[in-house]
């Protein structure tokens, strides 16, 4: 699917083959007139085999955090982790087993070698930069520190979400009408809503559902409408609007409909959010309390405040407000004097006013109750209800008003509970703002500006941020473990601590470009972009391994100074590093620029990889050799300063 095969960067897959092919091509370029033999190909392959092997293993390791995800993020990204992991394993086999044979067949005979003009122009300038930077300790450390500071600033200022907006290609409306409205009037308002929606040429169909569904899973009254809006394919739109602009235009139009409050969602995510937070919205504020009046007062104050917070849309209390009700309080003393049982009073009210089934009617496979109750004029006002008669034990007729106090009062139409606690739910959607910054501002303002008794009222948030916090908590645990595993693998390759630590410096170097790209495109840090950073770290570490391994090879060459070894070794690896990074970036540019259905998850991921590879490649080519020279110079100095181990004369004697 789109997240298994669609998210694979084929540029990353061929990175190992590029490095092997480039090293064999370099052997061909050294003597274009000489025929290459099998041992020449083998020597070229063996020079890069270990770095490629460990680099590919590190990339596969980088995808392990995806298996630590849970719930929706696991379902989205675990197929990608499996597909990429097995693809990289196959790519490793191809790079080390197939490419050498094909390269021998293609390059064994003498031939004219093509030189890329861009690389020919770049090589001497790159060498000039290295000559100036290698050995310049302050400059190298300054660049590294500036990079880390930039990462911290950009990371602190970027918005955070759980997932990017996942476009389903349709719209789902949650519509609230005035409470207590009749079914007939609700039907008329639904007609008006459909007519207003069809005014937009982007809309293909509109279907409304008044009240609750047949299953009764939602406690909706006729005051609630759920509306499915089907859109024409985006490619046929002629208005120049995108979906978000269409939603803004529809929201403006719906505000002209009297007594209608509309919230915007999408069919599938609406159900997910309802299961997650208990309301059909991105975020909810649950106000817990036993006193109905006090709880609604606090919820109303929170609703007014949230409407003033930038980014909040469709803010409303989910439960309907109190409605006029007839309250009947039985006077037990009077009932006892007149010989009336309380059960008789309740039966009169339940049967005559509420209605009681007297028989059933069967229509095909369904049965319907036939309910009998008093006519409307006998039950529509307190005086008429008070005139209803009861029969005492002695046969006397007693008016209901003689044994009960009947009056009009306001009362709750819906009482919702969670964990056996009464609560009201303020629901809202977010548009044009990231989740984390909104939540931080809204929480702070509610704490400061909404007074309430915290011993009787509790305020709790729910919604998408719960998934975000869960995913962040798991990544905070698994990412350090994965970096530690990478360090162990690198230690197994380089047999020291300093060079694996230097290679892992590629992680912040890559992070800088990824964060810059997210800022420039107005995207947030979410699970999708976090997966992009994971993929980016693997490629950046692979390039760093290739660079450091070649620098080590030149360092161990007799008669070559350390600076010369760094400059020459980095110059040799300029071409493969540029090629691997360029191909990997090009492989994800289509995903970064895509806007069709299903591209919403891929776009942040691809943006991070493309942007991060720009800075990671530049800093790997320029900063990494300079830091390598710095740490290797100090390591060699420490070795020279260590005193030789002295062994004293052995003593003779029996053991």
XYZ file of C-alpha atoms in Angstrom:
655
model
C 0.000 0.000 0.000
C 1.012 3.656 0.130
C 2.926 3.220 3.386
C 4.669 -0.064 2.608
C 5.887 0.210 -0.982
C 4.900 3.838 -1.507
C 7.104 5.172 1.308
C 10.252 3.339 0.193
C 12.916 5.737 -1.042
C 14.453 3.845 -3.948
C 17.387 6.243 -3.758
C 18.242 4.828 -0.333
C 17.886 1.286 -1.660
C 20.578 1.804 -4.309
C 23.040 3.691 -2.062
C 25.184 0.619 -1.425
C 25.301 -0.255 -5.123
C 26.339 3.332 -5.931
C 29.297 3.191 -3.535
C 30.504 -0.170 -4.906
C 30.072 0.940 -8.520
C 31.822 4.255 -7.888
C 34.830 2.587 -6.304
C 35.158 0.153 -9.235
C 34.787 3.057 -11.669
C 37.568 4.883 -9.829
C 39.850 1.892 -10.457
C 38.900 2.079 -14.153
C 39.671 5.825 -14.243
C 43.149 5.358 -12.749
C 44.307 3.609 -15.932
C 41.822 3.788 -18.788
C 44.118 1.768 -21.091
C 44.643 -1.181 -18.770
C 42.451 -4.257 -18.786
C 40.839 -4.951 -15.420
C 41.043 -8.411 -13.878
C 38.832 -10.081 -11.348
C 41.258 -9.387 -8.531
C 41.118 -5.641 -9.324
C 37.343 -5.702 -8.967
C 37.635 -7.697 -5.740
C 40.114 -5.235 -4.242
C 37.838 -2.314 -5.064
C 34.832 -4.088 -3.543
C 36.699 -5.129 -0.392
C 37.724 -1.506 0.232
C 34.087 -0.529 0.752
C 32.438 -3.843 1.686
C 32.720 -3.451 5.465
C 31.558 0.193 5.532
C 28.599 -0.652 3.280
C 27.681 -3.710 5.338
C 27.724 -1.840 8.645
C 26.068 1.195 7.061
C 23.153 -0.873 5.759
C 22.799 -2.633 9.111
C 22.711 0.774 10.813
C 19.969 1.971 8.439
C 17.913 -1.154 9.151
C 18.490 -0.589 12.877
C 17.255 2.990 12.514
C 13.813 1.687 11.546
C 13.399 -0.380 14.723
C 11.521 2.404 16.596
C 8.652 1.980 14.152
C 7.920 -1.412 15.710
C 7.573 0.270 19.115
C 4.569 2.289 17.940
C 1.068 1.377 19.083
C -2.478 1.587 17.765
C -3.066 3.780 14.708
C 0.569 4.847 14.221
C 1.709 1.217 14.321
C -0.856 0.244 11.678
C 0.322 3.128 9.494
C 4.088 2.711 9.697
C 4.884 -0.913 10.610
C 4.304 -2.066 6.982
C 6.864 0.527 5.917
C 9.386 -0.755 8.469
C 9.000 -4.345 7.249
C 9.190 -3.366 3.573
C 12.218 -1.083 3.982
C 14.073 -3.545 6.204
C 13.761 -6.460 3.768
C 14.411 -4.187 0.778
C 17.643 -2.935 2.350
C 18.726 -6.490 3.090
C 18.133 -7.413 -0.543
C 19.928 -4.234 -1.664
C 22.941 -5.210 0.446
C 23.133 -8.597 -1.264
C 22.835 -6.973 -4.679
C 25.528 -4.407 -3.899
C 28.073 -6.959 -2.665
C 27.289 -9.951 -4.918
C 25.648 -8.817 -8.148
C 27.106 -5.367 -8.825
C 30.772 -6.526 -8.824
C 30.051 -9.107 -11.514
C 28.118 -6.653 -13.659
C 30.825 -4.011 -13.187
C 33.516 -6.506 -14.267
C 31.527 -7.297 -17.411
C 31.048 -3.569 -18.171
C 34.539 -2.195 -17.340
C 37.078 -4.981 -17.798
C 38.140 -3.835 -21.289
C 39.994 -0.548 -21.844
C 37.652 2.274 -22.759
C 37.388 6.038 -22.805
C 36.210 7.325 -19.439
C 33.565 10.023 -19.177
C 34.195 12.753 -16.581
C 31.229 14.674 -15.217
C 31.912 18.385 -15.864
C 30.136 19.455 -12.689
C 32.239 17.144 -10.529
C 35.407 18.128 -12.411
C 34.627 21.765 -11.622
C 33.714 21.042 -8.014
C 36.634 18.782 -7.026
C 39.445 21.417 -6.864
C 37.197 23.892 -5.063
C 36.233 21.255 -2.531
C 39.906 20.442 -1.986
C 40.632 24.159 -1.469
C 37.913 24.395 1.182
C 39.281 21.332 2.956
C 42.829 22.731 2.954
C 41.587 25.863 4.692
C 39.243 24.159 7.137
C 41.235 21.062 8.121
C 43.481 22.154 10.966
C 41.371 25.215 11.772
C 40.105 24.090 15.163
C 38.070 27.169 16.049
C 36.241 27.244 12.736
C 35.330 23.552 12.866
C 34.132 23.712 16.466
C 32.264 26.946 15.724
C 30.362 25.341 12.851
C 29.517 22.313 14.986
C 28.301 24.446 17.893
C 26.274 26.690 15.568
C 24.649 23.575 14.074
C 23.670 22.242 17.503
C 22.319 25.634 18.579
C 20.314 25.868 15.359
C 18.832 22.410 15.972
C 17.817 23.363 19.524
C 16.219 26.664 18.451
C 14.342 25.171 15.500
C 13.270 22.153 17.548
C 11.923 24.353 20.330
C 9.937 26.600 17.984
C 8.378 24.039 15.637
C 4.736 23.061 16.094
C 3.820 19.558 17.202
C 0.924 17.307 16.239
C 0.079 13.631 16.422
C -0.457 13.048 12.696
C -0.772 15.404 9.736
C -4.216 16.146 8.386
C -5.272 12.930 6.631
C -7.505 13.886 3.716
C -10.288 11.327 3.159
C -11.662 13.127 0.101
C -14.985 13.932 1.768
C -16.452 15.981 4.635
C -18.506 14.939 7.657
C -20.607 17.590 9.434
C -21.784 17.516 13.047
C -24.707 19.953 13.152
C -26.340 21.247 16.350
C -29.835 22.752 16.197
C -31.813 24.548 18.956
C -32.651 22.153 21.816
C -36.142 20.720 22.085
C -36.868 21.212 18.392
C -39.558 19.061 16.816
C -38.741 16.379 14.283
C -40.661 18.227 11.589
C -38.771 21.474 12.151
C -35.454 19.589 12.264
C -36.317 18.085 8.883
C -36.960 21.554 7.437
C -33.612 22.830 8.776
C -31.893 19.755 7.336
C -33.391 20.661 3.953
C -31.962 24.170 4.273
C -28.575 22.751 5.228
C -28.498 20.465 2.199
C -29.511 23.306 -0.107
C -26.767 25.563 1.272
C -24.186 22.784 0.896
C -25.127 22.074 -2.714
C -24.436 25.721 -3.571
C -20.754 24.795 -3.723
C -19.769 23.313 -7.110
C -17.157 21.077 -5.453
C -19.928 19.094 -3.696
C -21.332 16.021 -5.426
C -23.806 14.584 -2.888
C -25.184 15.491 0.554
C -26.917 13.074 2.928
C -28.351 14.132 6.303
C -29.387 12.016 9.276
C -31.572 13.706 11.886
C -31.436 12.348 15.440
C -29.844 9.119 16.536
C -29.134 6.114 14.352
C -31.167 2.930 14.347
C -28.712 1.187 16.658
C -29.043 3.921 19.287
C -25.285 4.124 19.874
C -25.422 7.933 20.165
C -27.804 9.803 22.506
C -28.775 12.280 19.790
C -32.140 14.033 19.732
C -33.770 15.735 16.696
C -31.573 18.700 17.627
C -28.585 16.945 16.080
C -27.832 16.243 12.420
C -24.991 14.190 10.999
C -24.209 15.055 7.382
C -22.079 13.212 4.825
C -20.721 15.469 2.067
C -19.242 13.724 -0.979
C -16.865 15.818 -3.083
C -16.043 15.709 -6.764
C -12.472 14.569 -7.600
C -10.020 17.392 -6.884
C -8.782 17.342 -10.469
C -12.215 18.532 -11.657
C -12.440 21.549 -9.332
C -12.553 24.838 -11.253
C -12.900 27.290 -8.358
C -9.195 27.362 -7.503
C -9.898 26.376 -3.886
C -8.375 23.499 -1.998
C -10.272 21.465 0.582
C -9.354 23.659 3.558
C -10.449 26.774 1.686
C -13.696 25.025 0.798
C -14.272 24.266 4.498
C -13.696 27.924 5.396
C -16.155 29.026 2.698
C -18.753 26.499 3.869
C -18.322 27.587 7.492
C -18.971 31.199 6.457
C -22.086 30.180 4.522
C -23.469 28.024 7.332
C -23.206 30.913 9.797
C -26.018 32.552 7.832
C -28.363 29.641 8.638
C -30.347 30.632 11.778
C -30.074 28.310 14.755
C -27.446 26.113 13.085
C -23.988 25.399 14.481
C -21.767 23.229 12.274
C -18.587 21.317 13.124
C -16.351 19.923 10.367
C -14.694 16.513 10.367
C -14.243 13.500 8.072
C -16.153 10.202 8.113
C -13.461 7.803 9.323
C -11.521 10.059 11.690
C -14.816 11.217 13.219
C -15.493 7.714 14.468
C -11.914 7.342 15.696
C -12.119 10.600 17.668
C -15.467 9.591 19.151
C -13.960 6.345 20.453
C -10.856 8.160 21.668
C -12.323 11.176 23.466
C -16.059 10.529 23.619
C -16.911 13.400 21.254
C -16.804 14.069 17.539
C -13.934 16.594 17.522
C -10.149 16.964 17.583
C -10.049 18.037 21.230
C -12.428 17.938 24.170
C -12.470 19.579 27.577
C -14.325 17.472 30.109
C -15.734 19.316 33.124
C -16.502 16.909 35.986
C -18.868 17.874 38.797
C -22.017 16.751 40.610
C -23.824 20.109 40.605
C -25.466 20.578 37.198
C -25.682 24.373 37.385
C -22.100 24.865 38.561
C -20.712 22.412 36.003
C -22.542 24.096 33.115
C -21.435 27.520 34.324
C -17.784 26.438 34.207
C -18.245 24.701 30.838
C -19.876 27.839 29.396
C -17.007 30.003 30.629
C -14.481 27.615 29.068
C -16.425 27.678 25.782
C -16.367 31.492 25.664
C -12.644 31.546 26.408
C -11.714 28.882 23.851
C -13.475 30.838 21.107
C -10.890 33.593 21.653
C -7.857 31.276 21.383
C -6.380 31.337 17.840
C -6.916 28.045 16.018
C -10.071 26.960 17.862
C -13.049 26.295 15.608
C -16.504 24.753 16.065
C -16.413 25.276 19.857
C -19.601 24.085 21.562
C -20.821 22.168 24.605
C -21.655 18.681 23.364
C -24.589 18.100 25.709
C -27.811 20.009 25.054
C -28.665 22.799 27.527
C -31.423 22.410 30.142
C -34.993 22.528 28.833
C -38.348 23.367 30.498
C -39.780 20.276 32.132
C -42.849 19.421 34.138
C -41.785 18.504 37.653
C -44.191 16.399 39.744
C -43.382 15.990 43.453
C -45.673 13.554 45.264
C -47.023 14.740 48.637
C -46.842 11.438 50.480
C -48.753 12.673 53.528
C -51.701 13.888 51.434
C -51.663 10.676 49.406
C -51.792 8.625 52.580
C -54.763 10.632 53.953
C -56.718 10.099 50.749
C -55.804 6.427 50.430
C -53.672 6.827 47.280
C -50.578 4.718 46.747
C -47.451 6.368 45.315
C -47.304 3.484 42.817
C -50.706 4.555 41.477
C -49.412 8.086 40.972
C -46.372 6.791 39.108
C -48.508 4.497 36.930
C -50.783 7.406 35.982
C -47.839 9.593 35.018
C -45.974 6.845 33.199
C -48.943 5.537 31.238
C -51.001 8.654 30.651
C -48.221 11.153 30.024
C -45.197 9.100 29.007
C -47.133 6.460 27.124
C -47.202 2.736 27.704
C -47.162 -0.041 25.076
C -50.424 -1.938 24.892
C -49.677 -4.248 21.964
C -47.231 -4.820 19.073
C -47.473 -4.595 15.309
C -45.252 -6.760 13.106
C -44.017 -5.384 9.765
C -41.962 -7.994 7.904
C -39.081 -8.879 10.255
C -39.539 -5.951 12.639
C -41.910 -5.347 15.532
C -43.219 -1.971 16.677
C -44.899 -1.076 19.990
C -48.350 0.512 19.895
C -48.375 3.117 22.682
C -51.462 4.553 24.341
C -51.452 7.869 26.249
C -53.729 10.831 26.996
C -54.479 13.363 24.284
C -52.266 16.461 24.110
C -54.746 18.842 25.760
C -54.754 16.644 28.882
C -50.987 16.567 29.360
C -49.478 19.725 27.878
C -49.604 22.068 30.908
C -49.421 21.673 34.700
C -53.104 22.586 35.245
C -54.345 19.916 32.824
C -52.035 17.344 34.405
C -53.285 18.328 37.838
C -56.871 17.582 36.753
C -56.040 13.950 35.927
C -57.848 11.660 38.341
C -56.767 8.770 40.505
C -59.020 6.140 42.080
C -58.645 5.634 45.831
C -59.131 2.310 47.595
C -62.711 3.217 48.509
C -63.545 4.082 44.891
C -63.379 7.866 45.325
C -61.890 9.941 42.477
C -58.984 12.145 43.534
C -57.359 14.821 41.337
C -53.610 14.469 40.891
C -53.171 18.060 42.104
C -54.503 16.990 45.539
C -51.614 14.551 46.132
C -48.738 16.147 44.166
C -47.126 19.533 43.528
C -46.952 20.167 39.770
C -44.803 22.963 38.329
C -42.584 23.910 35.388
C -38.820 23.838 35.940
C -35.636 23.611 33.913
C -33.843 20.287 33.884
C -31.045 18.447 32.116
C -31.959 16.685 28.896
C -28.800 14.536 28.888
C -26.646 13.345 31.767
C -23.301 11.894 30.702
C -20.970 9.976 32.961
C -17.437 8.679 32.674
C -16.058 6.320 35.315
C -19.310 6.958 37.215
C -18.675 10.736 37.304
C -21.021 13.306 35.832
C -19.441 15.603 33.269
C -20.044 18.046 30.442
C -17.939 17.976 27.282
C -16.719 21.070 25.453
C -15.690 19.969 21.965
C -13.628 21.890 19.421
C -11.664 21.408 16.222
C -8.304 22.883 15.249
C -7.648 24.629 11.952
C -4.543 26.600 11.065
C -2.572 25.828 14.242
C -0.552 22.960 15.672
C -1.874 20.882 18.536
C 0.865 21.412 21.145
C 1.056 25.208 21.083
C -2.739 25.501 21.132
C -3.025 23.099 24.044
C -0.358 24.939 26.027
C -2.011 28.348 25.529
C -5.529 27.073 26.168
C -4.574 25.248 29.351
C -2.712 28.257 30.700
C -5.573 30.648 29.984
C -8.217 28.347 31.483
C -6.177 27.995 34.673
C -5.771 31.774 34.928
C -9.047 33.148 33.583
C -11.746 30.619 34.503
C -12.399 30.588 38.265
C -13.928 27.449 39.723
C -13.867 25.435 42.926
C -11.220 22.790 42.299
C -12.486 20.717 45.221
C -15.823 20.140 43.453
C -15.003 20.689 39.766
C -12.261 18.954 37.776
C -11.214 19.898 34.230
C -9.539 17.302 31.986
C -8.467 17.379 28.323
C -8.902 14.567 25.834
C -8.478 13.904 22.127
C -5.660 13.579 19.628
C -2.988 14.827 22.017
C -3.369 11.642 24.062
C -2.074 9.674 21.066
C 0.658 12.256 20.569
C 1.847 12.002 24.171
C 1.807 8.220 24.036
C 3.848 8.110 20.813
C 6.335 10.694 22.125
C 6.766 8.774 25.372
C 7.588 5.560 23.549
C 9.977 7.295 21.143
C 11.716 8.964 24.081
C 12.512 5.484 25.403
C 13.268 3.587 22.195
C 15.336 6.208 20.321
C 18.184 6.322 22.901
C 18.230 2.529 22.866
C 18.498 2.472 19.067
C 21.279 5.089 19.100
C 23.103 2.972 21.676
C 22.717 -0.088 19.438
C 24.067 1.940 16.497
C 27.033 2.945 18.630
C 27.738 -0.695 19.476
C 27.624 -1.654 15.788
C 29.963 1.210 14.890
C 32.318 0.269 17.699
C 32.450 -3.227 16.246
C 33.542 -1.711 12.936
C 36.032 0.956 14.082
C 37.296 -0.600 17.369
C 37.354 2.738 19.226
C 34.933 5.165 20.841
C 35.891 8.462 19.229
C 35.037 7.593 15.633
C 31.567 6.107 16.339
C 30.824 9.254 18.362
C 32.014 11.374 15.429
C 29.847 9.402 12.999
C 26.788 9.915 15.182
C 27.463 13.643 14.869
C 25.758 13.192 11.495
C 22.448 12.922 13.379
C 22.248 16.599 14.476
C 23.776 17.647 11.141
C 20.884 15.967 9.369
C 18.308 17.177 11.902
C 19.106 20.801 11.084
C 18.046 20.523 7.446
C 14.941 18.512 8.277
C 13.743 21.117 10.782
C 14.477 23.963 8.356
C 12.453 22.190 5.650
C 9.490 21.688 8.003
C 9.568 25.357 9.005
C 9.760 26.559 5.404
C 6.793 24.409 4.340
C 4.707 25.264 7.413
C 4.581 21.661 8.618
C 4.629 20.329 12.142
C 6.669 17.735 13.969
C 4.418 14.675 14.059
C 4.691 10.910 13.832
C 5.132 11.052 10.052
C 7.951 13.607 10.165
C 9.531 11.680 13.054
C 9.649 8.613 10.799
C 11.281 10.848 8.187
C 13.986 11.775 10.690
C 14.543 8.094 11.406
C 15.086 7.378 7.700
C 17.261 10.475 7.389
C 19.534 9.441 10.261
C 20.241 6.121 8.580
C 21.347 7.706 5.296
C 23.413 10.374 7.059
C 25.178 7.755 9.176
C 25.866 5.629 6.066
C 27.588 8.561 4.351
C 29.576 9.312 7.503
C 30.711 5.678 7.732
C 31.872 5.725 4.112
C 33.782 8.956 4.734
C 35.447 7.902 7.999
C 36.413 4.451 6.656
C 38.213 6.016 3.701
C 39.933 8.576 5.925
C 41.192 5.711 8.080
C 42.541 3.935 5.004
C 44.500 6.994 3.923
C 45.662 7.685 7.473
C 47.269 4.239 7.611
C 49.061 4.800 4.287
C 52.833 5.115 4.808
C 54.475 8.438 4.010
C 51.255 10.485 4.086
C 50.684 13.152 6.730
C 47.382 13.219 8.601
C 46.199 16.423 6.938
C 47.095 15.142 3.483
C 45.347 11.862 4.275
C 42.194 13.723 5.342
C 42.162 15.962 2.250
C 42.852 13.151 -0.204
C 40.529 10.664 1.498
C 37.657 13.157 1.646
C 38.269 14.108 -1.977
C 37.937 10.463 -3.004
C 34.623 10.142 -1.184
C 33.130 13.398 -2.421
C 31.567 11.742 -5.485
C 29.897 8.730 -3.778
C 28.635 10.866 -0.893
C 27.139 13.393 -3.297
C 25.654 10.627 -5.430
C 24.053 8.687 -2.584
C 22.573 11.811 -1.014
C 21.354 13.200 -4.341
C 19.720 9.944 -5.422
C 18.095 9.497 -2.003
C 16.720 13.053 -2.122
C 15.512 12.731 -5.711
C 13.755 9.491 -4.822
C 11.504 11.297 -2.322
C 10.927 14.608 -4.096
C 7.739 13.269 -5.808
C 6.352 12.264 -2.400
C 7.344 15.637 -0.920
C 5.452 17.494 -3.652
C 2.447 15.160 -3.979
C -1.034 16.429 -3.086
C -3.309 13.528 -4.002
C -5.317 11.348 -1.638
C -2.985 9.336 0.580
C -0.064 11.728 0.215
C -0.688 13.488 3.538
C 1.289 10.943 5.557
C 4.144 10.727 3.058
C 4.621 14.469 2.545
C 6.151 15.364 5.954
C 8.314 12.222 5.859
C 9.707 13.064 2.418
C 10.156 16.746 3.278
C 12.342 15.859 6.251
C 14.542 13.466 4.248
C 15.019 15.849 1.312
C 15.747 18.884 3.504
C 17.919 16.962 5.939
C 20.102 15.420 3.239
C 21.053 18.883 1.988
C 22.630 19.960 5.279
C 23.807 16.459 6.182
C 25.694 16.089 2.898
C 27.263 19.548 3.047
C 28.354 19.170 6.650
C 29.493 15.561 6.152
C 31.779 16.639 3.312
C 33.092 19.778 5.008
C 32.738 19.518 8.788
C 33.294 15.797 9.323
C 36.855 15.721 7.842
C 37.813 18.770 9.917
C 36.516 17.185 13.130
C 38.177 13.901 12.168
C 41.538 15.691 11.843
C 40.992 17.356 15.211
C 40.203 14.205 17.179
C 42.824 12.051 15.438
C 45.499 14.678 16.118
C 44.638 14.663 19.795
C 44.450 10.862 19.883
C 47.931 10.593 18.305
C 49.278 13.160 20.764
C 47.920 11.202 23.717
C 49.533 8.021 22.404
C 52.919 9.783 22.144
C 52.619 11.220 25.650
C 51.835 7.887 27.299
C 54.985 6.525 28.997
C 56.102 3.083 27.860
C 55.302 0.202 30.133
C 58.377 -0.756 32.247
C 59.004 -4.374 33.138
C 61.328 -5.135 36.049
C 63.652 -8.152 36.269
C 61.936 -11.382 37.058
C 62.712 -13.019 40.397
C 63.802 -16.543 40.689
C 62.280 -19.037 43.021
C 59.840 -21.817 43.353
C 56.273 -21.229 42.330
